Coordinates of C-alpha atoms in Angstrom, one line a residue:
X1 CA -17.2 -2.4 -28.6
X2 CA -14.0 -1.4 -29.6
X3 CA -13.7 1.0 -26.7
X4 CA -14.6 -2.0 -24.7
X5 CA -11.6 -4.0 -26.3
X6 CA -9.2 -2.1 -25.5
X7 CA -10.5 -0.6 -21.9
X8 CA -10.4 -4.6 -20.6
X9 CA -6.8 -4.8 -22.3
X10 CA -5.8 -1.6 -20.8
X11 CA -7.2 -3.0 -16.7
X12 CA -5.7 -6.5 -17.7
X13 CA -2.1 -5.1 -18.4
X14 CA -3.1 -3.2 -15.1
X15 CA -3.9 -6.1 -12.9
X16 CA -1.1 -7.8 -14.2
X17 CA 1.6 -5.3 -13.2
X18 CA -0.3 -5.4 -9.9
X19 CA 0.4 -8.4 -9.3
X20 CA 3.7 -8.8 -10.4
X21 CA 4.8 -5.9 -8.3
X22 CA 2.6 -7.5 -5.5
X23 CA 4.0 -11.0 -5.6
X24 CA 8.0 -9.3 -6.3
X25 CA 7.1 -7.3 -2.7
X26 CA 6.1 -10.7 -1.0
X27 CA 8.7 -12.8 -2.5
X28 CA 11.2 -10.5 -1.2
X29 CA 9.7 -10.2 2.4
X30 CA 9.4 -13.6 3.1
X31 CA 13.3 -14.5 1.5
X32 CA 14.4 -12.2 4.4
X33 CA 12.3 -13.8 6.9
X34 CA 14.2 -17.2 5.6
X35 CA 17.3 -15.7 5.9
X36 CA 16.2 -13.7 9.8
X37 CA 14.9 -16.8 10.6
X38 CA 17.8 -18.1 12.6
X39 CA 19.5 -14.8 13.1
X40 CA 16.9 -12.5 14.5
X41 CA 13.2 -13.1 15.3
X42 CA 12.0 -10.2 15.5
X43 CA 13.0 -9.3 11.6
X44 CA 11.7 -12.6 9.9
X45 CA 8.2 -11.8 12.1
X46 CA 8.1 -8.5 11.3
X47 CA 8.9 -9.5 7.7
X48 CA 6.2 -12.4 7.8
X49 CA 3.5 -9.5 9.2
X50 CA 4.3 -7.7 6.9
X51 CA 3.6 -10.3 4.3
X52 CA 0.4 -11.6 5.1
X53 CA -0.5 -7.9 5.3
X54 CA -0.1 -7.4 1.8
X55 CA -1.4 -10.4 1.1
X56 CA -4.9 -9.8 2.8
X57 CA -4.9 -7.1 0.4
X58 CA -4.8 -8.1 -2.3
X59 CA -7.2 -10.5 -1.6
X60 CA -9.5 -8.3 -0.4
X61 CA -8.7 -5.9 -3.7
X62 CA -9.6 -9.5 -5.8
X63 CA -12.9 -10.4 -4.2
X64 CA -14.2 -6.9 -4.6
X65 CA -12.8 -7.2 -8.4
X66 CA -15.4 -10.7 -8.7
X67 CA -18.1 -8.8 -7.0
X68 CA -18.0 -10.4 -3.8
X69 CA -18.5 -6.7 -1.3
X70 CA -19.9 -7.4 1.8
X71 CA -22.8 -5.1 1.5
X72 CA -21.3 -2.0 0.4
X73 CA -21.0 -0.9 -2.9
X74 CA -21.0 -2.6 -6.1
X75 CA -17.8 -4.3 -7.5
X76 CA -17.6 -1.5 -10.4
X77 CA -17.9 0.7 -7.4
X78 CA -14.5 -0.6 -5.6
X79 CA -12.4 -1.3 -8.5
X80 CA -12.3 1.9 -10.2
X81 CA -12.1 3.8 -6.2
X82 CA -9.5 0.9 -5.6
X83 CA -7.8 1.6 -9.4
X84 CA -7.5 5.5 -8.8
X85 CA -6.6 5.7 -4.8
X86 CA -3.2 2.9 -6.2
X87 CA -2.8 5.2 -9.3
X88 CA -3.0 8.6 -7.4
X89 CA -1.1 8.0 -4.5
X90 CA 1.3 10.5 -5.1
X91 CA -1.4 12.7 -4.9
X92 CA -3.9 14.4 -2.2
X93 CA -6.8 12.1 -2.4
X94 CA -10.1 13.5 -1.8
X95 CA -13.4 11.6 -0.8
X96 CA -15.3 13.8 -3.0
X97 CA -13.0 12.3 -6.2
X98 CA -13.9 8.8 -4.4
X99 CA -17.3 9.8 -4.1
X100 CA -17.1 11.4 -7.5
X101 CA -15.7 7.9 -9.2
X102 CA -18.2 5.9 -7.7
X103 CA -21.0 8.1 -8.2
X104 CA -22.4 8.4 -4.5
X105 CA -22.4 11.5 -2.6
X106 CA -19.6 11.8 0.3
X107 CA -21.4 10.2 3.5
X108 CA -23.0 7.7 1.6
X109 CA -19.5 6.7 0.1
X110 CA -17.9 6.8 3.0
X111 CA -20.1 4.2 5.0
X112 CA -20.9 2.2 2.5
X113 CA -16.6 1.9 1.6
X114 CA -16.2 0.9 5.2
X115 CA -18.8 -1.8 5.0
X116 CA -17.6 -3.1 1.4
X117 CA -13.8 -3.2 2.8
X118 CA -13.7 -3.0 6.0
X119 CA -12.2 0.1 7.5
X120 CA -12.4 4.0 6.0
X121 CA -11.4 5.6 3.2
X122 CA -8.5 7.4 4.5
X123 CA -7.6 4.5 6.2
X124 CA -7.2 2.3 3.5
X125 CA -5.9 5.4 1.6
X126 CA -2.8 5.5 4.0
X127 CA -2.6 1.6 4.4
X128 CA -2.2 1.7 0.6
X129 CA 0.4 4.2 1.1
X130 CA 2.6 2.5 3.9
X131 CA 2.3 -1.1 1.4
X132 CA 4.1 1.4 -1.3
X133 CA 6.0 2.7 0.9
X134 CA 7.3 -0.9 2.4
X135 CA 7.4 -1.9 -1.8
X136 CA 9.7 0.7 -2.1
X137 CA 11.9 0.7 0.6
X138 CA 12.3 -3.2 -0.3
X139 CA 13.3 -2.7 -4.0
X140 CA 14.8 0.8 -4.7
X141 CA 17.8 2.8 -2.5
X142 CA 15.8 5.9 -2.7
X143 CA 16.2 7.2 0.4
X144 CA 13.2 7.6 3.1
X145 CA 12.2 11.7 2.3
X146 CA 11.4 10.2 -1.5
X147 CA 9.9 7.4 -0.9
X148 CA 7.3 9.9 1.2
X149 CA 6.9 12.3 -1.4
X150 CA 6.5 9.5 -3.9
X151 CA 3.4 7.8 -2.2
X152 CA 1.5 11.1 -1.1
X153 CA 2.5 11.9 2.5
X154 CA 3.7 15.1 3.2
X155 CA 6.9 14.4 4.6
X156 CA 9.1 12.0 5.8
X157 CA 8.2 13.1 9.6
X158 CA 4.8 11.9 8.0
X159 CA 6.1 8.8 7.2
X160 CA 8.1 7.8 9.6
X161 CA 4.9 8.5 12.5
X162 CA 1.8 6.6 10.2
X163 CA 4.9 3.9 9.9
X164 CA 6.0 3.8 13.3
X165 CA 1.8 3.6 14.2
X166 CA 1.3 0.5 12.3
X167 CA 5.0 -1.9 12.6
X168 CA 6.1 -0.6 16.0
X169 CA 9.3 0.3 14.3
X170 CA 11.0 3.0 12.1
X171 CA 10.6 3.0 8.6
X172 CA 15.0 3.0 8.8
X173 CA 15.0 0.8 11.2
X174 CA 12.4 -1.3 8.8
X175 CA 14.3 -0.8 6.2
X176 CA 18.4 -1.9 7.9
X177 CA 17.1 -5.3 9.7
X178 CA 16.2 -6.1 5.8
X179 CA 19.0 -4.9 4.2
X180 CA 17.9 -2.9 2.3
X181 CA 19.8 -0.6 0.3
X182 CA 19.9 3.0 0.8
X183 CA 19.7 5.1 3.5
X184 CA 22.8 3.5 4.7
X185 CA 24.8 6.9 3.3
X186 CA 23.0 9.5 5.8
X187 CA 23.5 9.4 9.7
X188 CA 20.7 10.7 10.9
X189 CA 17.1 10.6 9.7
X190 CA 14.2 12.5 11.1
X191 CA 13.1 9.1 13.1
X192 CA 16.4 10.4 15.5
X193 CA 18.0 7.1 15.0
X194 CA 21.9 6.7 13.9
X195 CA 22.3 3.6 11.3

């Protein structure tokens, strides 16, 4: 019984920390959108879109935690898999690790995860890495290469390629448009843009 109480307390703390991380990210994005609304509507729109993506991901995460899945995995499986992913974004995450956590075969897990979450495990991991990178770009002065490695991308070019696919611009431009610290001291990035 004591072990269950400790586990519940640790989960509550982790959940509270995640809430504050998400709330801070969304608040900064909304403040950026408000500030840019009169000057640069595209920057304001990009901030609002990012905030919307982060909020939708949190809504999806919470609905999975409350047992309201859409027919794939059990709520406990989704909670464990998402917690594992969020705790290990800085590492290589293998489908075998995720299927083992959910206690399913790789193929069965992949199908059921997509049913429950609405995207493949790989797409989900990439999205979470991009969301964490956005948060770090908004809240730290770390270089893009440091951020890329800290969220599990192989290098800055990998981050830049996937970021451009998701948001339509390079991370350096996205960060610069928001007046966020970092990258201002470097002259060029791997994305070829000069600040």
